[in-house]
Amino acid sequence: MERKYLFGIEDGGRTAGMVSYFFVIGWSIGYFGFHQPNKNTLSAFHLRQTLFLYLTYLAIWFGLTLVSHSLMQPSGIFTIYMLKIVITLVFLSFWVIGLNAANNAEEKPIPIFGNLAQSVFAFI
């Protein structure tokens, strides 16, 4: 049985891993376009990493939004909006680390929760 690759690209999962770092559309293209026809460990690894990264970021972001709207904003220097900026920068740095690992065809987990992502989304 001959395997078919999207756009004729056969790279051991590197392209699927890299594309998956570009949020919903990129993840969908990486999963359905590259990973499904040619399942391999590298693409599965990065698809798990990015799915967990995005879901964790969205859960924290919306959780902080709910908290900020339900509580009065303190007038101090450190507010929930500043916390959101810090969290966004942390997740952006995780995103860059993961994208760099995918570009180098490495299975390097994202800091803090990369190993958890592998066990939570083991079905991918």
PDB file of C-alpha atoms in Angstrom:
ATOM      1  CA  MET A   1       0.000   0.000   0.000  1.00  0.00           C
ATOM      2  CA  GLU A   2       1.451   3.322  -1.068  1.00  0.00           C
ATOM      3  CA  ARG A   3       1.335   6.190   1.427  1.00  0.00           C
ATOM      4  CA  LYS A   4       0.133   9.547   0.222  1.00  0.00           C
ATOM      5  CA  TYR A   5       1.668  12.726   1.597  1.00  0.00           C
ATOM      6  CA  LEU A   6       0.140  16.168   1.513  1.00  0.00           C
ATOM      7  CA  PHE A   7       1.858  18.279  -1.151  1.00  0.00           C
ATOM      8  CA  GLY A   8       4.327  15.448  -1.728  1.00  0.00           C
ATOM      9  CA  ILE A   9       6.161  16.237   1.522  1.00  0.00           C
ATOM     10  CA  GLU A  10       7.761  13.302   3.287  1.00  0.00           C
ATOM     11  CA  ASP A  11       9.814  14.519   6.225  1.00  0.00           C
ATOM     12  CA  GLY A  12       9.210  12.217   9.167  1.00  0.00           C
ATOM     13  CA  GLY A  13       6.651  14.452  10.872  1.00  0.00           C
ATOM     14  CA  ARG A  14       8.662  17.675  10.973  1.00  0.00           C
ATOM     15  CA  THR A  15       6.214  19.661   8.841  1.00  0.00           C
ATOM     16  CA  ALA A  16       3.180  18.444  10.804  1.00  0.00           C
ATOM     17  CA  GLY A  17       4.925  19.434  14.023  1.00  0.00           C
ATOM     18  CA  MET A  18       5.810  22.897  12.782  1.00  0.00           C
ATOM     19  CA  VAL A  19       2.412  23.628  11.242  1.00  0.00           C
ATOM     20  CA  SER A  20       0.636  22.539  14.424  1.00  0.00           C
ATOM     21  CA  TYR A  21       2.104  25.515  16.296  1.00  0.00           C
ATOM     22  CA  PHE A  22      -0.050  27.932  14.293  1.00  0.00           C
ATOM     23  CA  PHE A  23      -3.171  27.758  16.440  1.00  0.00           C
ATOM     24  CA  VAL A  24      -6.448  26.169  15.321  1.00  0.00           C
ATOM     25  CA  ILE A  25      -6.023  26.204  11.554  1.00  0.00           C
ATOM     26  CA  GLY A  26      -2.394  25.124  11.700  1.00  0.00           C
ATOM     27  CA  TRP A  27      -3.144  22.388  14.216  1.00  0.00           C
ATOM     28  CA  SER A  28      -5.992  21.107  12.041  1.00  0.00           C
ATOM     29  CA  ILE A  29      -3.821  21.091   8.930  1.00  0.00           C
ATOM     30  CA  GLY A  30      -1.022  19.377  10.833  1.00  0.00           C
ATOM     31  CA  TYR A  31      -3.339  16.713  12.216  1.00  0.00           C
ATOM     32  CA  PHE A  32      -5.652  15.995   9.289  1.00  0.00           C
ATOM     33  CA  GLY A  33      -3.348  16.877   6.402  1.00  0.00           C
ATOM     34  CA  PHE A  34       0.010  15.594   7.556  1.00  0.00           C
ATOM     35  CA  HIS A  35      -0.411  13.315  10.587  1.00  0.00           C
ATOM     36  CA  GLN A  36      -3.425  11.217   9.573  1.00  0.00           C
ATOM     37  CA  PRO A  37      -2.021  10.009   6.234  1.00  0.00           C
ATOM     38  CA  ASN A  38       1.426   9.349   7.721  1.00  0.00           C
ATOM     39  CA  LYS A  39       1.331   8.827  11.478  1.00  0.00           C
ATOM     40  CA  ASN A  40       4.691   9.019  13.206  1.00  0.00           C
ATOM     41  CA  THR A  41       6.006   9.792  16.660  1.00  0.00           C
ATOM     42  CA  LEU A  42       7.441  13.245  15.928  1.00  0.00           C
ATOM     43  CA  SER A  43       4.225  14.694  14.542  1.00  0.00           C
ATOM     44  CA  ALA A  44       2.157  13.075  17.312  1.00  0.00           C
ATOM     45  CA  PHE A  45       4.532  14.497  19.931  1.00  0.00           C
ATOM     46  CA  HIS A  46       4.200  18.081  18.705  1.00  0.00           C
ATOM     47  CA  LEU A  47       0.458  17.811  18.101  1.00  0.00           C
ATOM     48  CA  ARG A  48       0.047  16.784  21.754  1.00  0.00           C
ATOM     49  CA  GLN A  49       2.306  19.598  22.933  1.00  0.00           C
ATOM     50  CA  THR A  50       0.472  22.291  21.013  1.00  0.00           C
ATOM     51  CA  LEU A  51      -3.010  21.063  21.873  1.00  0.00           C
ATOM     52  CA  PHE A  52      -2.160  21.087  25.584  1.00  0.00           C
ATOM     53  CA  LEU A  53      -0.417  24.463  25.271  1.00  0.00           C
ATOM     54  CA  TYR A  54      -3.428  26.100  23.613  1.00  0.00           C
ATOM     55  CA  LEU A  55      -6.046  24.551  25.887  1.00  0.00           C
ATOM     56  CA  THR A  56      -4.077  25.474  29.015  1.00  0.00           C
ATOM     57  CA  TYR A  57      -3.560  29.027  27.795  1.00  0.00           C
ATOM     58  CA  LEU A  58      -7.245  29.469  26.949  1.00  0.00           C
ATOM     59  CA  ALA A  59      -8.368  28.009  30.285  1.00  0.00           C
ATOM     60  CA  ILE A  60      -6.075  30.328  32.251  1.00  0.00           C
ATOM     61  CA  TRP A  61      -6.964  33.353  30.099  1.00  0.00           C
ATOM     62  CA  PHE A  62     -10.726  32.876  30.393  1.00  0.00           C
ATOM     63  CA  GLY A  63     -10.431  31.970  34.070  1.00  0.00           C
ATOM     64  CA  LEU A  64      -8.638  35.227  34.772  1.00  0.00           C
ATOM     65  CA  THR A  65     -11.203  37.100  32.683  1.00  0.00           C
ATOM     66  CA  LEU A  66     -14.029  35.652  34.771  1.00  0.00           C
ATOM     67  CA  VAL A  67     -12.213  36.517  37.976  1.00  0.00           C
ATOM     68  CA  SER A  68     -11.465  40.055  36.823  1.00  0.00           C
ATOM     69  CA  HIS A  69     -15.097  40.698  35.893  1.00  0.00           C
ATOM     70  CA  SER A  70     -16.510  39.232  39.069  1.00  0.00           C
ATOM     71  CA  LEU A  71     -14.180  41.090  41.435  1.00  0.00           C
ATOM     72  CA  MET A  72     -13.499  44.751  41.797  1.00  0.00           C
ATOM     73  CA  GLN A  73     -10.217  45.788  40.190  1.00  0.00           C
ATOM     74  CA  PRO A  74      -7.661  46.905  42.749  1.00  0.00           C
ATOM     75  CA  SER A  75      -6.099  50.261  42.051  1.00  0.00           C
ATOM     76  CA  GLY A  76      -2.602  48.991  42.815  1.00  0.00           C
ATOM     77  CA  ILE A  77       0.322  48.540  40.477  1.00  0.00           C
ATOM     78  CA  PHE A  78      -0.256  44.836  39.832  1.00  0.00           C
ATOM     79  CA  THR A  79      -3.649  44.054  38.297  1.00  0.00           C
ATOM     80  CA  ILE A  80      -5.159  41.009  36.634  1.00  0.00           C
ATOM     81  CA  TYR A  81      -4.554  42.649  33.264  1.00  0.00           C
ATOM     82  CA  MET A  82      -0.838  42.774  33.980  1.00  0.00           C
ATOM     83  CA  LEU A  83      -0.973  39.150  35.098  1.00  0.00           C
ATOM     84  CA  LYS A  84      -2.579  38.304  31.747  1.00  0.00           C
ATOM     85  CA  ILE A  85       0.276  40.038  29.932  1.00  0.00           C
ATOM     86  CA  VAL A  86       2.863  38.078  31.927  1.00  0.00           C
ATOM     87  CA  ILE A  87       1.027  34.795  31.265  1.00  0.00           C
ATOM     88  CA  THR A  88       0.809  35.614  27.568  1.00  0.00           C
ATOM     89  CA  LEU A  89       4.559  36.271  27.426  1.00  0.00           C
ATOM     90  CA  VAL A  90       5.289  33.014  29.266  1.00  0.00           C
ATOM     91  CA  PHE A  91       3.098  31.035  26.878  1.00  0.00           C
ATOM     92  CA  LEU A  92       4.650  32.845  23.914  1.00  0.00           C
ATOM     93  CA  SER A  93       8.086  31.755  25.105  1.00  0.00           C
ATOM     94  CA  PHE A  94       6.804  28.148  25.458  1.00  0.00           C
ATOM     95  CA  TRP A  95       5.426  28.439  21.916  1.00  0.00           C
ATOM     96  CA  VAL A  96       8.825  29.561  20.579  1.00  0.00           C
ATOM     97  CA  ILE A  97      10.613  26.732  22.427  1.00  0.00           C
ATOM     98  CA  GLY A  98       8.191  24.178  20.996  1.00  0.00           C
ATOM     99  CA  LEU A  99       8.333  25.577  17.472  1.00  0.00           C
ATOM    100  CA  ASN A 100      12.133  25.548  17.594  1.00  0.00           C
ATOM    101  CA  ALA A 101      12.091  21.908  18.727  1.00  0.00           C
ATOM    102  CA  ALA A 102       9.719  21.008  15.865  1.00  0.00           C
ATOM    103  CA  ASN A 103      11.930  22.843  13.390  1.00  0.00           C
ATOM    104  CA  ASN A 104      14.941  20.872  14.605  1.00  0.00           C
ATOM    105  CA  ALA A 105      12.943  17.597  14.514  1.00  0.00           C
ATOM    106  CA  GLU A 106      13.440  17.089  18.266  1.00  0.00           C
ATOM    107  CA  GLU A 107      11.015  15.607  20.763  1.00  0.00           C
ATOM    108  CA  LYS A 108      11.820  18.209  23.410  1.00  0.00           C
ATOM    109  CA  PRO A 109       8.879  18.808  25.795  1.00  0.00           C
ATOM    110  CA  ILE A 110       7.617  22.297  26.509  1.00  0.00           C
ATOM    111  CA  PRO A 111       8.750  23.456  29.982  1.00  0.00           C
ATOM    112  CA  ILE A 112       6.539  22.863  33.034  1.00  0.00           C
ATOM    113  CA  PHE A 113       3.754  20.802  31.456  1.00  0.00           C
ATOM    114  CA  GLY A 114       5.190  19.185  28.319  1.00  0.00           C
ATOM    115  CA  ASN A 115       5.431  15.726  29.870  1.00  0.00           C
ATOM    116  CA  LEU A 116       1.862  15.990  31.177  1.00  0.00           C
ATOM    117  CA  ALA A 117       0.674  16.755  27.641  1.00  0.00           C
ATOM    118  CA  GLN A 118       2.138  13.472  26.422  1.00  0.00           C
ATOM    119  CA  SER A 119       0.139  11.439  28.929  1.00  0.00           C
ATOM    120  CA  VAL A 120      -3.117  13.446  28.723  1.00  0.00           C
ATOM    121  CA  PHE A 121      -3.302  13.290  24.922  1.00  0.00           C
ATOM    122  CA  ALA A 122      -1.730   9.859  24.443  1.00  0.00           C
ATOM    123  CA  PHE A 123      -4.509   8.950  21.985  1.00  0.00           C
ATOM    124  CA  ILE A 124      -3.121  11.294  19.310  1.00  0.00           C
TER     125      ILE A 124
END
